[in-house]
Tab-separated table of C-alpha atoms in Angstrom:
chain	number	residue	atom	x	y	z
A	1	MET	CA	32.867	1.617	-4.026
A	2	ASP	CA	31.520	-0.161	-7.122
A	3	GLY	CA	31.919	0.817	-10.697
A	4	ARG	CA	27.993	2.749	-10.750
A	5	ASN	CA	28.915	4.805	-7.743
A	6	MET	CA	32.693	5.763	-9.285
A	7	ASN	CA	30.683	6.875	-12.396
A	8	VAL	CA	28.382	9.573	-10.438
A	9	GLU	CA	31.190	10.425	-7.828
A	10	ARG	CA	33.162	11.215	-11.646
A	11	TYR	CA	30.224	13.698	-12.443
A	12	ARG	CA	30.207	15.471	-8.848
A	13	ASP	CA	34.169	15.847	-8.788
A	14	PRO	CA	34.986	19.463	-8.142
A	15	SER	CA	38.289	19.707	-9.526
A	16	LEU	CA	36.624	18.725	-12.760
A	17	PHE	CA	34.127	21.120	-12.404
A	18	THR	CA	36.380	24.115	-11.676
A	19	GLY	CA	38.235	22.958	-14.637
A	20	LEU	CA	35.419	23.105	-16.941
A	21	LEU	CA	33.964	26.169	-15.119
A	22	GLU	CA	37.366	28.111	-16.086
A	23	LYS	CA	36.998	26.762	-20.068
A	24	ALA	CA	32.729	27.498	-20.174
A	25	ILE	CA	33.417	31.507	-18.512
A	26	PRO	CA	35.036	33.058	-21.658
A	27	VAL	CA	32.144	31.327	-23.975
A	28	LEU	CA	29.306	32.231	-21.700
A	29	GLU	CA	31.084	36.140	-20.981
A	30	HIS	CA	31.199	36.322	-24.902
A	31	ALA	CA	27.669	35.026	-25.656
A	32	CYS	CA	26.024	37.941	-23.002
A	33	GLU	CA	28.158	40.384	-24.741
A	34	SER	CA	27.318	39.706	-27.985
A	35	MET	CA	23.422	39.368	-26.732
A	36	GLY	CA	23.840	42.572	-24.030
A	37	ARG	CA	22.052	40.469	-21.672
A	38	LYS	CA	22.296	37.537	-19.410
A	39	ILE	CA	21.704	34.107	-21.496
A	40	ARG	CA	17.864	33.349	-20.672
A	41	ILE	CA	17.861	28.967	-20.447
A	42	MET	CA	14.749	27.020	-19.448
A	43	GLU	CA	15.040	23.741	-17.872
A	44	VAL	CA	12.417	22.132	-18.617
A	45	CYS	CA	12.866	19.248	-15.808
A	46	GLY	CA	11.583	19.521	-12.019
A	47	THR	CA	14.196	17.520	-11.046
A	48	HIS	CA	16.982	20.005	-12.874
A	49	THR	CA	15.400	22.516	-11.379
A	50	VAL	CA	16.471	21.270	-7.682
A	51	SER	CA	19.360	20.167	-8.972
A	52	PHE	CA	20.682	23.527	-9.503
A	53	SER	CA	19.424	24.965	-6.771
A	54	LYS	CA	20.571	22.227	-4.258
A	55	SER	CA	23.953	21.866	-6.029
A	56	GLY	CA	24.756	25.762	-6.015
A	57	VAL	CA	25.250	25.746	-10.142
A	58	ARG	CA	22.583	28.223	-10.463
A	59	GLN	CA	25.016	30.524	-8.172
A	60	VAL	CA	27.510	30.010	-9.578
A	61	LEU	CA	26.058	30.804	-13.083
A	62	SER	CA	24.201	33.776	-12.012
A	63	ASP	CA	26.267	36.419	-13.784
A	64	PHE	CA	26.042	34.910	-16.889
A	65	VAL	CA	22.991	32.559	-17.028
A	66	GLU	CA	19.348	33.312	-16.200
A	67	LEU	CA	17.679	29.921	-15.499
A	68	THR	CA	14.045	29.730	-15.605
A	69	SER	CA	12.173	26.674	-14.830
A	70	GLY	CA	9.582	25.247	-17.208
A	71	PRO	CA	6.489	22.633	-17.013
A	72	GLY	CA	8.631	20.093	-15.821
A	73	CYS	CA	6.309	19.001	-12.572
A	74	PRO	CA	3.898	17.100	-13.754
A	75	VAL	CA	1.824	17.814	-10.210
A	76	CYS	CA	1.848	21.110	-10.740
A	77	VAL	CA	0.554	21.160	-14.946
A	78	THR	CA	-2.344	19.157	-13.336
A	79	ASP	CA	-5.163	21.264	-14.148
A	80	GLN	CA	-7.361	22.278	-11.530
A	81	THR	CA	-10.408	20.102	-12.765
A	82	ASP	CA	-8.279	16.929	-12.867
A	83	LEU	CA	-7.696	18.159	-9.242
A	84	ASP	CA	-10.871	18.409	-8.055
A	85	GLY	CA	-12.198	15.092	-10.101
A	86	MET	CA	-9.449	13.108	-8.367
A	87	ILE	CA	-10.477	14.672	-4.976
A	88	SER	CA	-14.159	13.705	-5.286
A	89	MET	CA	-13.568	10.268	-5.927
A	90	GLY	CA	-12.068	9.852	-2.638
A	91	LYS	CA	-15.661	11.023	-1.431
A	92	LYS	CA	-17.131	7.730	-3.165
A	93	GLN	CA	-18.560	5.233	-0.321
A	94	GLU	CA	-16.532	2.248	-0.618
A	95	THR	CA	-13.589	3.007	-2.405
A	96	ILE	CA	-9.875	3.580	-1.696
A	97	VAL	CA	-8.044	5.736	-3.515
A	98	ALA	CA	-4.657	5.185	-4.543
A	99	THR	CA	-1.868	7.907	-5.295
A	100	TYR	CA	1.454	8.986	-4.650
A	101	GLY	CA	2.355	11.495	-1.802
A	102	ASP	CA	3.331	14.465	-3.774
A	103	MET	CA	-0.463	14.407	-4.800
A	104	MET	CA	-2.004	14.583	-0.723
A	105	LYS	CA	-1.774	17.848	-0.031
A	106	VAL	CA	-2.470	20.164	-3.794
A	107	PRO	CA	-5.213	21.796	-3.181
A	108	GLY	CA	-8.461	21.571	-4.899
A	109	THR	CA	-11.496	24.540	-5.366
A	110	HIS	CA	-12.703	23.437	-1.931
A	111	SER	CA	-10.717	20.864	-0.501
A	112	SER	CA	-7.806	18.275	-0.911
A	113	LEU	CA	-6.842	14.463	-0.276
A	114	TYR	CA	-5.162	15.263	2.994
A	115	ALA	CA	-8.552	16.697	3.990
A	116	GLU	CA	-10.771	14.595	2.480
A	117	ARG	CA	-8.309	11.400	4.718
A	118	ALA	CA	-9.312	13.284	7.485
A	119	LYS	CA	-12.667	13.253	7.269
A	120	GLY	CA	-12.694	9.651	7.315
A	121	ALA	CA	-11.912	9.218	3.085
A	122	ASP	CA	-9.956	5.970	2.233
A	123	VAL	CA	-7.348	7.811	0.160
A	124	ARG	CA	-3.634	5.653	0.996
A	125	MET	CA	-0.432	6.813	-0.732
A	126	VAL	CA	1.816	4.475	-2.480
A	127	HIS	CA	5.315	4.302	-4.106
A	128	SER	CA	4.334	2.610	-7.137
A	129	ALA	CA	1.193	1.951	-9.839
A	130	ALA	CA	1.858	-2.063	-8.729
A	131	GLN	CA	1.056	-1.264	-5.164
A	132	ALA	CA	-2.212	0.035	-6.584
A	133	VAL	CA	-3.124	-2.849	-8.181
A	134	GLN	CA	-2.164	-4.919	-5.289
A	135	LEU	CA	-4.628	-2.910	-2.908
A	136	ALA	CA	-7.532	-4.125	-5.492
A	137	LYS	CA	-6.640	-7.571	-4.809
A	138	ASP	CA	-6.368	-7.318	-1.111
A	139	TYR	CA	-9.611	-5.557	-0.817
A	140	PRO	CA	-11.831	-7.341	-3.830
A	141	SER	CA	-14.736	-5.974	-2.074
A	142	LYS	CA	-14.013	-2.234	-2.647
A	143	GLU	CA	-13.211	-0.604	-5.670
A	144	VAL	CA	-9.901	0.870	-5.492
A	145	VAL	CA	-8.838	3.895	-8.165
A	146	PHE	CA	-5.434	4.770	-8.890
A	147	LEU	CA	-4.609	8.775	-9.286
A	148	SER	CA	-2.076	8.030	-12.317
A	149	VAL	CA	-0.101	11.784	-12.597
A	150	GLY	CA	3.232	11.990	-14.716
A	151	PHE	CA	4.979	12.365	-17.779
A	152	GLU	CA	6.318	9.467	-20.431
A	153	THR	CA	8.457	8.641	-17.499
A	154	THR	CA	6.316	7.059	-15.224
A	155	ALA	CA	3.273	6.134	-17.741
A	156	PRO	CA	4.870	2.741	-19.000
A	157	ALA	CA	4.286	1.788	-15.352
A	158	THR	CA	0.860	2.831	-15.260
A	159	ALA	CA	0.450	1.087	-18.920
A	160	LEU	CA	1.814	-2.249	-17.349
A	161	VAL	CA	-0.607	-2.277	-14.299
A	162	VAL	CA	-3.547	-1.825	-16.648
A	163	MET	CA	-2.208	-4.543	-18.655
A	164	GLN	CA	-1.953	-6.443	-15.479
A	165	ALA	CA	-5.234	-6.142	-14.167
A	166	SER	CA	-7.049	-6.970	-17.644
A	167	LYS	CA	-5.153	-10.493	-17.605
A	168	GLU	CA	-6.198	-11.026	-14.218
A	169	LYS	CA	-9.294	-9.713	-14.395
A	170	VAL	CA	-9.200	-7.413	-11.489
A	171	LYS	CA	-12.499	-6.010	-12.099
A	172	ASN	CA	-12.262	-3.313	-8.977
A	173	PHE	CA	-9.486	-1.743	-10.424
A	174	SER	CA	-9.533	1.534	-12.283
A	175	VAL	CA	-7.321	4.595	-12.994
A	176	TYR	CA	-7.916	8.374	-13.450
A	177	SER	CA	-5.307	9.082	-15.909
A	178	ALA	CA	-3.525	12.675	-16.040
A	179	HIS	CA	-0.646	11.676	-17.597
A	180	LYS	CA	0.919	14.020	-20.166
A	181	CYS	CA	3.689	14.106	-22.788
A	182	THR	CA	5.931	16.996	-22.253
A	183	PRO	CA	6.917	18.260	-26.216
A	184	PRO	CA	3.498	19.776	-26.718
A	185	ALA	CA	4.006	21.964	-23.993
A	186	LEU	CA	7.774	22.660	-25.068
A	187	GLU	CA	5.861	23.190	-28.553
A	188	ALA	CA	3.610	25.818	-27.048
A	189	LEU	CA	6.389	27.865	-25.715
A	190	ILE	CA	7.856	28.451	-28.797
A	191	GLN	CA	4.749	29.040	-30.627
A	192	ASP	CA	3.495	31.921	-27.925
A	193	GLY	CA	7.196	33.562	-28.727
A	194	HIS	CA	8.153	33.085	-25.444
A	195	GLN	CA	11.887	34.969	-25.486
A	196	ILE	CA	14.095	31.187	-24.456
A	197	ASP	CA	17.473	31.263	-25.640
A	198	GLY	CA	17.888	27.257	-25.216
A	199	PHE	CA	16.019	24.438	-23.881
A	200	LEU	CA	17.685	22.079	-21.125
A	201	LEU	CA	15.727	18.534	-21.704
A	202	PRO	CA	14.984	16.612	-19.130
A	203	GLY	CA	17.040	13.390	-19.051
A	204	HIS	CA	14.500	11.416	-17.465
A	205	VAL	CA	11.514	11.411	-20.379
A	206	SER	CA	14.350	11.205	-22.934
A	207	VAL	CA	14.922	7.892	-21.759
A	208	ILE	CA	12.009	6.836	-22.985
A	209	ILE	CA	11.455	8.939	-25.523
A	210	GLY	CA	15.267	9.321	-27.104
A	211	ARG	CA	16.633	12.194	-28.643
A	212	LYS	CA	14.493	11.713	-31.728
A	213	GLY	CA	11.625	12.469	-29.307
A	214	TRP	CA	12.355	16.127	-29.388
A	215	SER	CA	13.402	16.286	-33.347
A	216	PHE	CA	10.478	19.108	-33.844
A	217	LEU	CA	12.791	21.454	-31.958
A	218	GLU	CA	15.274	20.816	-34.969
A	219	LYS	CA	12.318	22.373	-37.324
A	220	HIS	CA	12.355	25.646	-35.046
A	221	ASP	CA	15.950	26.171	-35.048
A	222	HIS	CA	15.955	26.045	-31.524
A	223	PRO	CA	18.913	25.346	-29.415
A	224	ALA	CA	18.640	22.415	-27.214
A	225	VAL	CA	20.803	19.439	-24.945
A	226	ILE	CA	19.318	16.619	-23.016
A	227	GLY	CA	21.625	16.481	-20.013
A	228	GLY	CA	21.993	14.741	-16.693
A	229	PHE	CA	21.225	16.130	-13.051
A	230	GLU	CA	24.754	15.807	-11.062
A	231	PRO	CA	27.098	19.222	-11.278
A	232	LEU	CA	29.193	18.479	-13.904
A	233	ASP	CA	26.212	17.521	-16.168
A	234	LEU	CA	24.851	20.658	-15.567
A	235	LEU	CA	27.582	22.717	-15.813
A	236	ALA	CA	28.579	21.011	-19.475
A	237	SER	CA	25.206	20.942	-20.413
A	238	ILE	CA	24.639	24.908	-20.089
A	239	TYR	CA	28.215	25.231	-21.666
A	240	LEU	CA	27.204	22.983	-24.600
A	241	LEU	CA	23.755	24.793	-25.088
A	242	VAL	CA	25.795	28.322	-25.346
A	243	GLN	CA	28.008	26.619	-28.063
A	244	GLU	CA	25.040	25.522	-30.244
A	245	MET	CA	23.112	28.771	-29.842
A	246	GLY	CA	26.148	29.893	-32.131
A	247	LYS	CA	25.839	27.735	-34.841
A	248	SER	CA	24.056	28.802	-37.947
A	249	ARG	CA	21.958	25.579	-37.676
A	250	ARG	CA	21.183	23.317	-34.544
A	251	GLN	CA	20.142	20.255	-33.553
A	252	VAL	CA	19.567	18.456	-30.606
A	253	VAL	CA	22.510	17.469	-28.204
A	254	ASN	CA	22.291	14.640	-26.325
A	255	HIS	CA	24.631	15.191	-23.556
A	256	TYR	CA	23.194	12.279	-21.224
A	257	PRO	CA	24.410	9.292	-23.494
A	258	ARG	CA	24.932	7.043	-20.469
A	259	MET	CA	21.235	7.142	-20.283
A	260	VAL	CA	19.478	8.499	-23.049
A	261	LYS	CA	19.704	6.861	-26.803
A	262	GLU	CA	18.548	8.348	-30.260
A	263	GLU	CA	15.673	5.840	-30.327
A	264	GLY	CA	14.786	5.653	-26.384
A	265	ASN	CA	12.807	2.922	-25.197
A	266	LEU	CA	11.323	1.179	-27.727
A	267	ARG	CA	9.414	-1.577	-25.178
A	268	ALA	CA	8.502	1.125	-23.069
A	269	GLN	CA	6.889	3.075	-26.640
A	270	ARG	CA	4.923	0.063	-27.729
A	271	VAL	CA	3.326	-0.441	-24.238
A	272	LEU	CA	2.451	3.393	-24.300
A	273	ALA	CA	0.776	3.051	-27.724
A	274	GLN	CA	-0.972	-0.304	-26.551
A	275	VAL	CA	-2.669	1.058	-23.392
A	276	PHE	CA	-3.079	4.888	-24.207
A	277	THR	CA	-4.294	6.902	-27.274
A	278	THR	CA	-3.261	10.378	-27.061
A	279	GLU	CA	-5.857	13.511	-26.543
A	280	ASP	CA	-6.135	17.049	-26.552
A	281	VAL	CA	-6.188	17.527	-22.392
A	282	ARG	CA	-6.014	20.975	-20.204
A	283	TRP	CA	-2.564	21.986	-18.768
A	284	ARG	CA	-2.861	24.760	-15.699
A	285	GLY	CA	-1.421	27.417	-17.141
A	286	PHE	CA	-1.178	26.614	-20.723
A	287	GLY	CA	-4.507	25.356	-21.369
A	288	VAL	CA	-5.739	22.816	-24.025
A	289	LEU	CA	-2.759	21.506	-25.844
A	290	PRO	CA	-3.606	19.097	-28.518
A	291	GLU	CA	-2.754	15.636	-28.385
A	292	SER	CA	-0.829	16.657	-24.800
A	293	GLY	CA	-2.514	13.861	-22.633
A	294	LEU	CA	-2.835	9.785	-22.487
A	295	GLU	CA	-5.905	8.492	-21.566
A	296	LEU	CA	-6.380	4.991	-21.812
A	297	ALA	CA	-7.633	3.442	-25.081
A	298	PRO	CA	-10.732	1.762	-26.215
A	299	ALA	CA	-9.905	-1.416	-25.429
A	300	TYR	CA	-9.340	-0.650	-21.618
A	301	ALA	CA	-12.030	1.538	-21.099
A	302	ALA	CA	-13.251	-0.858	-18.420
A	303	PHE	CA	-10.491	0.420	-16.218
A	304	ASP	CA	-10.993	4.109	-17.115
A	305	ALA	CA	-12.476	5.663	-14.132
A	306	LYS	CA	-13.287	8.890	-15.942
A	307	CYS	CA	-15.760	6.635	-17.495
A	308	ARG	CA	-16.441	4.387	-14.817
A	309	TYR	CA	-17.922	6.839	-12.339
A	310	SER	CA	-19.749	10.039	-12.244
A	311	LEU	CA	-17.731	12.678	-11.212
A	312	GLU	CA	-18.487	15.889	-9.301
A	313	GLU	CA	-19.746	19.053	-11.264
A	314	SER	CA	-18.430	21.761	-9.910
A	315	LYS	CA	-17.058	25.340	-11.001
A	316	SER	CA	-13.247	24.769	-10.517
A	317	ARG	CA	-10.827	27.630	-9.835
A	318	VAL	CA	-7.259	28.700	-8.264
A	319	ILE	CA	-6.708	30.138	-5.292
A	320	GLN	CA	-6.319	34.114	-5.931
A	321	GLY	CA	-3.550	35.465	-7.054
A	322	CYS	CA	-1.767	31.724	-6.990
A	323	ARG	CA	1.159	32.344	-10.311
A	324	CYS	CA	1.943	28.441	-10.439
A	325	GLY	CA	-0.094	28.974	-14.094
A	326	GLU	CA	3.052	31.651	-14.834
A	327	VAL	CA	5.394	29.900	-13.173
A	328	ILE	CA	5.455	26.594	-14.924
A	329	LYS	CA	5.779	28.838	-18.195
A	330	GLY	CA	8.807	30.296	-17.044
A	331	LYS	CA	6.939	33.746	-17.414
A	332	GLU	CA	7.752	34.804	-13.962
A	333	SER	CA	9.898	33.550	-10.791
A	334	PRO	CA	8.758	32.282	-7.486
A	335	LEU	CA	10.178	35.156	-6.417
A	336	ASP	CA	7.843	37.292	-8.373
A	337	CYS	CA	4.541	36.200	-6.531
A	338	LEU	CA	3.132	38.069	-3.698
A	339	LEU	CA	1.866	34.830	-1.617
A	340	PHE	CA	5.455	33.160	-1.830
A	341	ALA	CA	6.807	32.214	1.759
A	342	LYS	CA	4.157	34.383	2.807
A	343	ALA	CA	0.667	32.942	2.767
A	344	CYS	CA	1.848	30.034	0.516
A	345	THR	CA	4.487	27.845	2.646
A	346	PRO	CA	5.100	24.030	2.221
A	347	GLU	CA	3.172	23.761	5.528
A	348	LYS	CA	0.098	25.655	4.043
A	349	PRO	CA	0.279	25.178	-0.055
A	350	LEU	CA	-2.113	27.497	-2.100
A	351	GLY	CA	-0.696	26.023	-5.108
A	352	PRO	CA	0.966	22.956	-6.349
A	353	CYS	CA	4.253	24.152	-7.358
A	354	MET	CA	4.588	24.726	-3.279
A	355	VAL	CA	3.253	20.894	-2.501
A	356	SER	CA	5.522	18.946	-5.166
A	357	SER	CA	8.786	18.197	-4.455
A	358	GLU	CA	10.074	18.689	-7.953
A	359	GLY	CA	7.922	22.043	-7.832
A	360	THR	CA	9.165	25.493	-8.328
A	361	CYS	CA	8.127	27.073	-5.233
A	362	SER	CA	9.072	24.448	-3.226
A	363	THR	CA	12.596	24.365	-4.540
A	364	TYR	CA	12.982	27.909	-4.232
A	365	TYR	CA	11.474	27.940	-0.581
A	366	LEU	CA	14.432	25.427	0.771
A	367	PHE	CA	17.376	27.187	-1.490
A	368	GLU	CA	16.826	30.713	-2.890
A	369	ARG	CA	15.112	32.572	-0.040
A	370	GLU	CA	17.434	35.403	1.003
A	371	GLY	CA	20.008	34.127	3.336
A	372	ARG	CA	19.728	30.965	1.417
A	373	ALA	CA	20.829	31.452	-2.018
């Protein structure tokens, strides 16, 4: 076992977990008694949602902590109008649409990428943005459109391939950007008066934006901890977060220093600033959030699929009864949705939260249904 694996195994050590749990329980009990209720914490990241459920830490803490999921699944927060626009790209002749696997079965208003491929559209799953630009090189007679969805974590990779395509003059390549910035969504939740006692902040996003990227939470005096994804990470982050709640003045605590630095990844930030501009964009469940979307800068407008193609106009709407918009805001649990695990399943999803591997509904379907928790 190499040193890196040994380091990961340390964060999965049952004896360390048990020792910390024994230390944390009195603190959690005291906090609950003081508030007269359970502690309400939002895990912002979809990967955290999966980790809490898959590891069983959610159940271990359930007597003291109510964990609610936040807007941390990029596929889930993509607005229906963007999904419909992306699906319309697949209907264009002599066009190859490239996207990540999670996007294939997400239902639009009238269709999905998976359904369009079944009808003959050339829709291909890729594992990286680099594969998409390579498709454009391999098929110079066709237009290749990369449907780019993600937060600050994946946006730098998209930016780099746009720079590459520009440098190499790959003229048959374009990007439909649905990249979003995470902090504006948390700002919106706070301004909306959401009753959240503290945020467990996403480790992956924090690698890019750094601890300083969350400094606005300190202006709101809102408890927050940046945490990792292993069982000991999860428990320690909650423990620290509850301790932070008891302080007169709160700071954003970086409990993931092995990956997250104060300033973040400055090189990635420079690449993002060069290729993208921040714009007001629409999020599922939130509506339009100021300066929350990453659109291609004017210097790279030639690679912007939204500018290059006229998109099919249709009135977008979500499936009646789908509660994805409320789930990603932490207003409801998937278990509150009447469609959950009945009309809506991973095999026949009615909303993106049941499709994505980071979707809250998908996670609860696998781990939190009756008899599985």
